[in-house]
Every structure is written in structure tokens, then in C-alpha cells.
GROMACS .gro file of N, CA, C and O in nm:
model
  404
    1ASP      N    1  -1.339  -2.159   0.261
    1ASP     CA    2  -1.266  -2.267   0.324
    1ASP      C    3  -1.121  -2.223   0.343
    1ASP      O    4  -1.053  -2.187   0.246
    2PRO      N    5  -1.070  -2.226   0.465
    2PRO     CA    6  -0.932  -2.182   0.490
    2PRO      C    7  -0.828  -2.262   0.412
    2PRO      O    8  -0.724  -2.208   0.374
    3ARG      N    9  -0.852  -2.389   0.386
    3ARG     CA   10  -0.755  -2.470   0.311
    3ARG      C   11  -0.742  -2.419   0.168
    3ARG      O   12  -0.633  -2.420   0.111
    4VAL      N   13  -0.852  -2.377   0.110
    4VAL     CA   14  -0.847  -2.321  -0.026
    4VAL      C   15  -0.768  -2.190  -0.024
    4VAL      O   16  -0.685  -2.166  -0.111
    5GLY      N   17  -0.792  -2.109   0.077
    5GLY     CA   18  -0.717  -1.984   0.092
    5GLY      C   19  -0.568  -2.008   0.104
    5GLY      O   20  -0.487  -1.937   0.044
    6ASP      N   21  -0.531  -2.111   0.181
    6ASP     CA   22  -0.389  -2.146   0.194
    6ASP      C   23  -0.329  -2.184   0.060
    6ASP      O   24  -0.221  -2.138   0.024
    7LYS      N   25  -0.399  -2.266  -0.013
    7LYS     CA   26  -0.348  -2.313  -0.143
    7LYS      C   27  -0.334  -2.197  -0.241
    7LYS      O   28  -0.238  -2.192  -0.318
    8LEU      N   29  -0.427  -2.105  -0.237
    8LEU     CA   30  -0.416  -1.986  -0.321
    8LEU      C   31  -0.295  -1.902  -0.280
    8LEU      O   32  -0.223  -1.849  -0.364
    9ALA      N   33  -0.272  -1.893  -0.150
    9ALA     CA   34  -0.156  -1.818  -0.101
    9ALA      C   35  -0.025  -1.888  -0.137
    9ALA      O   36   0.073  -1.822  -0.174
   10PHE      N   37  -0.021  -2.021  -0.129
   10PHE     CA   38   0.100  -2.096  -0.165
   10PHE      C   39   0.141  -2.065  -0.308
   10PHE      O   40   0.259  -2.050  -0.338
   11THR      N   41   0.042  -2.058  -0.397
   11THR     CA   42   0.072  -2.039  -0.540
   11THR      C   43   0.091  -1.893  -0.578
   11THR      O   44   0.126  -1.864  -0.691
   12GLY      N   45   0.064  -1.802  -0.486
   12GLY     CA   46   0.081  -1.660  -0.515
   12GLY      C   47  -0.043  -1.595  -0.572
   12GLY      O   48  -0.038  -1.480  -0.616
   13SER      N   49  -0.155  -1.666  -0.571
   13SER     CA   50  -0.279  -1.609  -0.623
   13SER      C   51  -0.338  -1.505  -0.527
   13SER      O   52  -0.423  -1.427  -0.565
   14VAL      N   53  -0.294  -1.509  -0.403
   14VAL     CA   54  -0.330  -1.408  -0.303
   14VAL      C   55  -0.202  -1.333  -0.272
   14VAL      O   56  -0.097  -1.394  -0.250
   15LYS      N   57  -0.208  -1.202  -0.270
   15LYS     CA   58  -0.089  -1.122  -0.244
   15LYS      C   59  -0.029  -1.156  -0.109
   15LYS      O   60  -0.100  -1.171  -0.010
   16ASP      N   61   0.103  -1.167  -0.106
   16ASP     CA   62   0.173  -1.202   0.018
   16ASP      C   63   0.150  -1.098   0.128
   16ASP      O   64   0.154  -1.132   0.245
   17GLU      N   65   0.125  -0.975   0.090
   17GLU     CA   66   0.106  -0.868   0.188
   17GLU      C   67  -0.025  -0.884   0.266
   17GLU      O   68  -0.040  -0.828   0.374
   18ILE      N   69  -0.119  -0.958   0.212
   18ILE     CA   70  -0.250  -0.975   0.275
   18ILE      C   71  -0.242  -1.072   0.393
   18ILE      O   72  -0.313  -1.057   0.491
   19MET      N   73  -0.155  -1.171   0.382
   19MET     CA   74  -0.145  -1.274   0.484
   19MET      C   75  -0.005  -1.272   0.546
   19MET      O   76   0.090  -1.223   0.484
   20ASP      N   77   0.008  -1.327   0.665
   20ASP     CA   78   0.137  -1.337   0.730
   20ASP      C   79   0.221  -1.442   0.656
   20ASP      O   80   0.186  -1.560   0.654
   21ILE      N   81   0.329  -1.398   0.596
   21ILE     CA   82   0.409  -1.485   0.510
   21ILE      C   83   0.471  -1.601   0.587
   21ILE      O   84   0.485  -1.711   0.535
   22GLU      N   85   0.505  -1.579   0.713
   22GLU     CA   86   0.563  -1.688   0.792
   22GLU      C   87   0.459  -1.795   0.823
   22GLU      O   88   0.491  -1.915   0.821
   23VAL      N   89   0.338  -1.755   0.848
   23VAL     CA   90   0.230  -1.851   0.873
   23VAL      C   91   0.203  -1.933   0.748
   23VAL      O   92   0.187  -2.055   0.754
   24ILE      N   93   0.199  -1.867   0.634
   24ILE     CA   94   0.177  -1.938   0.507
   24ILE      C   95   0.290  -2.037   0.482
   24ILE      O   96   0.267  -2.151   0.443
   25ALA      N   97   0.414  -1.994   0.505
   25ALA     CA   98   0.528  -2.083   0.485
   25ALA      C   99   0.522  -2.203   0.579
   25ALA      O  100   0.552  -2.316   0.539
   26GLN      N  101   0.481  -2.180   0.703
   26GLN     CA  102   0.467  -2.291   0.798
   26GLN      C  103   0.360  -2.389   0.753
   26GLN      O  104   0.377  -2.511   0.765
   27ARG      N  105   0.252  -2.339   0.700
   27ARG     CA  106   0.145  -2.426   0.650
   27ARG      C  107   0.191  -2.505   0.528
   27ARG      O  108   0.158  -2.622   0.511
   28LEU      N  109   0.270  -2.440   0.441
   28LEU     CA  110   0.326  -2.511   0.326
   28LEU      C  111   0.423  -2.620   0.372
   28LEU      O  112   0.421  -2.731   0.322
   29LEU      N  113   0.506  -2.588   0.471
   29LEU     CA  114   0.598  -2.687   0.525
   29LEU      C  115   0.523  -2.806   0.585
   29LEU      O  116   0.566  -2.920   0.571
   30LYS      N  117   0.411  -2.779   0.648
   30LYS     CA  118   0.330  -2.887   0.705
   30LYS      C  119   0.283  -2.981   0.594
   30LYS      O  120   0.291  -3.104   0.607
   31LEU      N  121   0.237  -2.925   0.483
   31LEU     CA  122   0.194  -3.005   0.369
   31LEU      C  123   0.311  -3.082   0.309
   31LEU      O  124   0.301  -3.201   0.282
   32LEU      N  125   0.423  -3.014   0.291
   32LEU     CA  126   0.540  -3.079   0.233
   32LEU      C  127   0.593  -3.190   0.324
   32LEU      O  128   0.633  -3.295   0.277
   33LYS      N  129   0.590  -3.165   0.454
   33LYS     CA  130   0.635  -3.267   0.549
   33LYS      C  131   0.546  -3.390   0.544
   33LYS      O  132   0.594  -3.503   0.551
   34ALA      N  133   0.417  -3.369   0.527
   34ALA     CA  134   0.322  -3.480   0.525
   34ALA      C  135   0.331  -3.564   0.398
   34ALA      O  136   0.320  -3.686   0.403
   35PHE      N  137   0.350  -3.500   0.283
   35PHE     CA  138   0.340  -3.571   0.156
   35PHE      C  139   0.470  -3.575   0.074
   35PHE      O  140   0.481  -3.655  -0.019
   36TYR      N  141   0.565  -3.489   0.105
   36TYR     CA  142   0.690  -3.482   0.027
   36TYR      C  143   0.811  -3.470   0.120
   36TYR      O  144   0.903  -3.391   0.095
   37THR      N  145   0.813  -3.550   0.224
   37THR     CA  146   0.919  -3.543   0.325
   37THR      C  147   1.058  -3.557   0.265
   37THR      O  148   1.147  -3.477   0.294
   38GLU      N  149   1.076  -3.658   0.182
   38GLU     CA  150   1.208  -3.684   0.125
   38GLU      C  151   1.257  -3.566   0.040
   38GLU      O  152   1.372  -3.523   0.051
   39ARG      N  153   1.168  -3.512  -0.041
   39ARG     CA  154   1.205  -3.398  -0.126
   39ARG      C  155   1.239  -3.276  -0.041
   39ARG      O  156   1.334  -3.203  -0.069
   40LEU      N  157   1.160  -3.253   0.063
   40LEU     CA  158   1.184  -3.140   0.153
   40LEU      C  159   1.320  -3.154   0.222
   40LEU      O  160   1.398  -3.058   0.224
   41CYS      N  161   1.348  -3.271   0.274
   41CYS     CA  162   1.475  -3.295   0.342
   41CYS      C  163   1.593  -3.281   0.246
   41CYS      O  164   1.696  -3.221   0.281
   42GLU      N  165   1.577  -3.333   0.126
   42GLU     CA  166   1.684  -3.327   0.027
   42GLU      C  167   1.713  -3.182  -0.014
   42GLU      O  168   1.828  -3.139  -0.019
   43ARG      N  169   1.611  -3.106  -0.040
   43ARG     CA  170   1.626  -2.968  -0.087
   43ARG      C  171   1.694  -2.879   0.017
   43ARG      O  172   1.776  -2.794  -0.016
   44TYR      N  173   1.658  -2.898   0.144
   44TYR     CA  174   1.706  -2.808   0.248
   44TYR      C  175   1.807  -2.873   0.343
   44TYR      O  176   1.842  -2.814   0.445
   45GLY      N  177   1.853  -2.993   0.310
   45GLY     CA  178   1.955  -3.058   0.390
   45GLY      C  179   1.910  -3.093   0.531
   45GLY      O  180   1.989  -3.085   0.626
   46LEU      N  181   1.785  -3.132   0.544
   46LEU     CA  182   1.729  -3.164   0.674
   46LEU      C  183   1.731  -3.315   0.698
   46LEU      O  184   1.729  -3.393   0.604
   47THR      N  185   1.733  -3.352   0.824
   47THR     CA  186   1.723  -3.494   0.861
   47THR      C  187   1.630  -3.506   0.981
   47THR      O  188   1.621  -3.413   1.062
   48ASP      N  189   1.563  -3.616   0.991
   48ASP     CA  190   1.478  -3.649   1.104
   48ASP      C  191   1.383  -3.535   1.142
   48ASP      O  192   1.392  -3.477   1.249
   49ILE      N  193   1.291  -3.504   1.052
   49ILE     CA  194   1.196  -3.395   1.078
   49ILE      C  195   1.062  -3.446   1.131
   49ILE      O  196   0.973  -3.367   1.158
   50LYS      N  197   1.050  -3.575   1.149
   50LYS     CA  198   0.926  -3.631   1.201
   50LYS      C  199   0.902  -3.577   1.342
   50LYS      O  200   0.990  -3.581   1.427
   51GLY      N  201   0.785  -3.522   1.363
   51GLY     CA  202   0.750  -3.469   1.494
   51GLY      C  203   0.799  -3.327   1.521
   51GLY      O  204   0.773  -3.272   1.627
   52VAL      N  205   0.872  -3.269   1.426
   52VAL     CA  206   0.920  -3.132   1.444
   52VAL      C  207   0.804  -3.036   1.417
   52VAL      O  208   0.741  -3.043   1.311
   53PRO      N  209   0.774  -2.945   1.511
   53PRO     CA  210   0.667  -2.847   1.488
   53PRO      C  211   0.698  -2.760   1.366
   53PRO      O  212   0.815  -2.735   1.335
   54ASP      N  213   0.593  -2.713   1.301
   54ASP     CA  214   0.609  -2.637   1.176
   54ASP      C  215   0.693  -2.511   1.193
   54ASP      O  216   0.773  -2.478   1.107
   55HIS      N  217   0.675  -2.439   1.305
   55HIS     CA  218   0.754  -2.316   1.324
   55HIS      C  219   0.902  -2.348   1.342
   55HIS      O  220   0.988  -2.274   1.298
   56GLU      N  221   0.932  -2.461   1.406
   56GLU     CA  222   1.071  -2.502   1.422
   56GLU      C  223   1.130  -2.549   1.289
   56GLU      O  224   1.249  -2.529   1.263
   57LEU      N  225   1.047  -2.607   1.206
   57LEU     CA  226   1.093  -2.652   1.075
   57LEU      C  227   1.135  -2.531   0.990
   57LEU      O  228   1.237  -2.536   0.921
   58LEU      N  229   1.059  -2.424   0.998
   58LEU     CA  230   1.096  -2.301   0.926
   58LEU      C  231   1.228  -2.247   0.979
   58LEU      O  232   1.313  -2.201   0.902
   59GLU      N  233   1.249  -2.254   1.109
   59GLU     CA  234   1.376  -2.211   1.169
   59GLU      C  235   1.491  -2.299   1.118
   59GLU      O  236   1.599  -2.249   1.089
   60MET      N  237   1.466  -2.429   1.109
   60MET     CA  238   1.569  -2.522   1.060
   60MET      C  239   1.608  -2.489   0.917
   60MET      O  240   1.727  -2.491   0.882
   61VAL      N  241   1.510  -2.458   0.833
   61VAL     CA  242   1.537  -2.421   0.694
   61VAL      C  243   1.621  -2.294   0.691
   61VAL      O  244   1.720  -2.285   0.616
   62ALA      N  245   1.585  -2.196   0.772
   62ALA     CA  246   1.660  -2.069   0.777
   62ALA      C  247   1.805  -2.094   0.817
   62ALA      O  248   1.898  -2.041   0.754
   63ILE      N  249   1.825  -2.175   0.917
   63ILE     CA  250   1.961  -2.202   0.965
   63ILE      C  251   2.042  -2.278   0.859
   63ILE      O  252   2.157  -2.244   0.832
   64LYS      N  253   1.981  -2.377   0.796
   64LYS     CA  254   2.051  -2.454   0.692
   64LYS      C  255   2.092  -2.367   0.575
   64LYS      O  256   2.193  -2.390   0.510
   65ARG      N  257   2.012  -2.266   0.546
   65ARG     CA  258   2.041  -2.175   0.435
   65ARG      C  259   2.125  -2.055   0.478
   65ARG      O  260   2.153  -1.966   0.399
   66GLY      N  261   2.164  -2.050   0.605
   66GLY     CA  262   2.249  -1.941   0.653
   66GLY      C  263   2.177  -1.809   0.668
   66GLY      O  264   2.239  -1.704   0.666
   67MET      N  265   2.048  -1.815   0.687
   67MET     CA  266   1.967  -1.694   0.703
   67MET      C  267   1.954  -1.663   0.852
   67MET      O  268   1.862  -1.706   0.919
   68LEU      N  269   2.054  -1.587   0.900
   68LEU     CA  270   2.062  -1.559   1.043
   68LEU      C  271   2.062  -1.410   1.069
   68LEU      O  272   2.116  -1.331   0.991
   69LEU      N  273   2.002  -1.375   1.181
   69LEU     CA  274   2.005  -1.237   1.230
   69LEU      C  275   2.116  -1.229   1.334
   69LEU      O  276   2.184  -1.327   1.362
   70GLY      N  277   2.131  -1.112   1.395
   70GLY     CA  278   2.232  -1.097   1.500
   70GLY      C  279   2.211  -1.198   1.611
   70GLY      O  280   2.099  -1.233   1.646
   71GLY      N  281   2.321  -1.247   1.665
   71GLY     CA  282   2.315  -1.344   1.773
   71GLY      C  283   2.282  -1.484   1.727
   71GLY      O  284   2.249  -1.570   1.809
   72GLY      N  285   2.287  -1.509   1.597
   72GLY     CA  286   2.261  -1.643   1.545
   72GLY      C  287   2.115  -1.683   1.542
   72GLY      O  288   2.083  -1.801   1.528
   73VAL      N  289   2.026  -1.586   1.554
   73VAL     CA  290   1.882  -1.614   1.551
   73VAL      C  291   1.838  -1.634   1.406
   73VAL      O  292   1.877  -1.558   1.317
   74ALA      N  293   1.757  -1.736   1.384
   74ALA     CA  294   1.709  -1.766   1.249
   74ALA      C  295   1.620  -1.655   1.196
   74ALA      O  296   1.531  -1.607   1.266
   75ASP      N  297   1.645  -1.613   1.072
   75ASP     CA  298   1.562  -1.511   1.005
   75ASP      C  299   1.449  -1.584   0.934
   75ASP      O  300   1.456  -1.614   0.814
   76THR      N  301   1.342  -1.613   1.008
   76THR     CA  302   1.232  -1.693   0.955
   76THR      C  303   1.152  -1.619   0.848
   76THR      O  304   1.097  -1.683   0.759
   77GLU      N  305   1.148  -1.487   0.855
   77GLU     CA  306   1.076  -1.413   0.752
   77GLU      C  307   1.146  -1.428   0.617
   77GLU      O  308   1.083  -1.454   0.516
   78ARG      N  309   1.276  -1.414   0.618
   78ARG     CA  310   1.354  -1.431   0.494
   78ARG      C  311   1.342  -1.574   0.442
   78ARG      O  312   1.329  -1.597   0.322
   79ALA      N  313   1.346  -1.672   0.534
   79ALA     CA  314   1.332  -1.812   0.495
   79ALA      C  315   1.194  -1.839   0.436
   79ALA      O  316   1.180  -1.915   0.340
   80ALA      N  317   1.091  -1.775   0.491
   80ALA     CA  318   0.955  -1.793   0.440
   80ALA      C  319   0.943  -1.740   0.298
   80ALA      O  320   0.885  -1.807   0.211
   81VAL      N  321   1.000  -1.624   0.273
   81VAL     CA  322   0.997  -1.566   0.138
   81VAL      C  323   1.070  -1.659   0.041
   81VAL      O  324   1.021  -1.688  -0.068
   82MET      N  325   1.187  -1.709   0.081
   82MET     CA  326   1.265  -1.798  -0.004
   82MET      C  327   1.189  -1.927  -0.033
   82MET      O  328   1.182  -1.972  -0.147
   83LEU      N  329   1.129  -1.986   0.071
   83LEU     CA  330   1.055  -2.111   0.055
   83LEU      C  331   0.941  -2.094  -0.045
   83LEU      O  332   0.924  -2.174  -0.136
   84LEU      N  333   0.862  -1.989  -0.028
   84LEU     CA  334   0.750  -1.967  -0.119
   84LEU      C  335   0.798  -1.937  -0.260
   84LEU      O  336   0.738  -1.985  -0.357
   85ASP      N  337   0.905  -1.860  -0.274
   85ASP     CA  338   0.960  -1.832  -0.407
   85ASP      C  339   1.007  -1.960  -0.475
   85ASP      O  340   0.983  -1.980  -0.594
   86GLU      N  341   1.074  -2.047  -0.400
   86GLU     CA  342   1.122  -2.172  -0.458
   86GLU      C  343   1.006  -2.265  -0.494
   86GLU      O  344   1.009  -2.331  -0.597
   87PHE      N  345   0.905  -2.270  -0.410
   87PHE     CA  346   0.787  -2.351  -0.440
   87PHE      C  347   0.720  -2.300  -0.567
   87PHE      O  348   0.690  -2.377  -0.658
   88ARG      N  349   0.696  -2.170  -0.573
   88ARG     CA  350   0.629  -2.110  -0.689
   88ARG      C  351   0.712  -2.121  -0.816
   88ARG      O  352   0.657  -2.130  -0.926
   89GLY      N  353   0.843  -2.122  -0.802
   89GLY     CA  354   0.932  -2.133  -0.917
   89GLY      C  355   0.957  -2.277  -0.961
   89GLY      O  356   1.033  -2.300  -1.055
   90GLY      N  357   0.897  -2.372  -0.893
   90GLY     CA  358   0.911  -2.512  -0.931
   90GLY      C  359   1.042  -2.577  -0.887
   90GLY      O  360   1.074  -2.687  -0.929
   91LYS      N  361   1.116  -2.510  -0.801
   91LYS     CA  362   1.246  -2.563  -0.759
   91LYS      C  363   1.232  -2.682  -0.663
   91LYS      O  364   1.329  -2.751  -0.639
   92LEU      N  365   1.114  -2.703  -0.610
   92LEU     CA  366   1.090  -2.817  -0.522
   92LEU      C  367   1.040  -2.937  -0.601
   92LEU      O  368   1.009  -3.042  -0.545
   93GLY      N  369   1.029  -2.921  -0.732
   93GLY     CA  370   0.981  -3.029  -0.817
   93GLY      C  371   0.830  -3.023  -0.836
   93GLY      O  372   0.765  -2.927  -0.799
   94ARG      N  373   0.780  -3.128  -0.895
   94ARG     CA  374   0.636  -3.135  -0.923
   94ARG      C  375   0.562  -3.174  -0.796
   94ARG      O  376   0.583  -3.282  -0.743
   95ILE      N  377   0.479  -3.084  -0.751
   95ILE     CA  378   0.405  -3.104  -0.626
   95ILE      C  379   0.259  -3.072  -0.651
   95ILE      O  380   0.226  -2.972  -0.715
   96THR      N  381   0.173  -3.157  -0.600
   96THR     CA  382   0.030  -3.131  -0.609
   96THR      C  383  -0.021  -3.088  -0.472
   96THR      O  384   0.024  -3.140  -0.369
   97LEU      N  385  -0.109  -2.993  -0.471
   97LEU     CA  386  -0.167  -2.945  -0.346
   97LEU      C  387  -0.295  -3.021  -0.311
   97LEU      O  388  -0.345  -3.012  -0.200
   98GLU      N  389  -0.348  -3.095  -0.406
   98GLU     CA  390  -0.469  -3.174  -0.385
   98GLU      C  391  -0.429  -3.320  -0.372
   98GLU      O  392  -0.360  -3.373  -0.458
   99GLN      N  393  -0.474  -3.383  -0.268
   99GLN     CA  394  -0.443  -3.524  -0.245
   99GLN      C  395  -0.568  -3.608  -0.273
   99GLN      O  396  -0.677  -3.572  -0.232
  100VAL      N  397  -0.550  -3.719  -0.340
  100VAL     CA  398  -0.659  -3.811  -0.369
  100VAL      C  399  -0.692  -3.888  -0.242
  100VAL      O  400  -0.604  -3.939  -0.174
  101LYS      N  401  -0.819  -3.893  -0.212
  101LYS     CA  402  -0.861  -3.964  -0.091
  101LYS      C  403  -0.922  -4.096  -0.123
  101LYS      O  404  -0.974  -4.123  -0.220
   0.00000   0.00000   0.00000
């Protein structure tokens, strides 16, 4: 099941080198946006993220954290690494990957 694979990747149980780190970070942002919007916005200084595509959300995080390449382009790879490190380190708070239905 791809969702199980994503959750394993979020927690670091699958090596980051095996999967595209930016894709994993975008999928984590999608989950955080759906269930932990307030915490996500507070941590990264974001506002009004409803309807923002996941790849743009990663760019917004990169820009807010000052992770820029030449020409002011967002360094999404660096932001993805930071996001996953902070999630795995518990800096986003207590988060569950399984939702009760």
C-alpha cells in the first residue's frame, strides 16, 4: 500500500535515498495541512494555505525559512530535508499518522 510506504518514509524507516525526498515532503505537508493546519502555519509562519498545492506549500516553507538559491528561487530540496528532520525530531509536536475513521 503506497500510504504505508509514505508513512514509513515520513518516520525515516525507509532510507531517504530510496525515494524522492521532495515528493515525500510534499506528501507529509498534504497530511499536515489536512489534519494539523494550525500547527503547520504556526511553525513555518504561513497564513491562508487552504487550496495551496503541495509543491507550492513546500516552496512557501523554503522561502519563509530563507532557503533560497540564486535569483531568489526556493531551495525545495533543502526545505524538504529540514521538514522531515523536524518532523522526525518531534519539533512539530505530537502528530499521529493514523486517523480514526
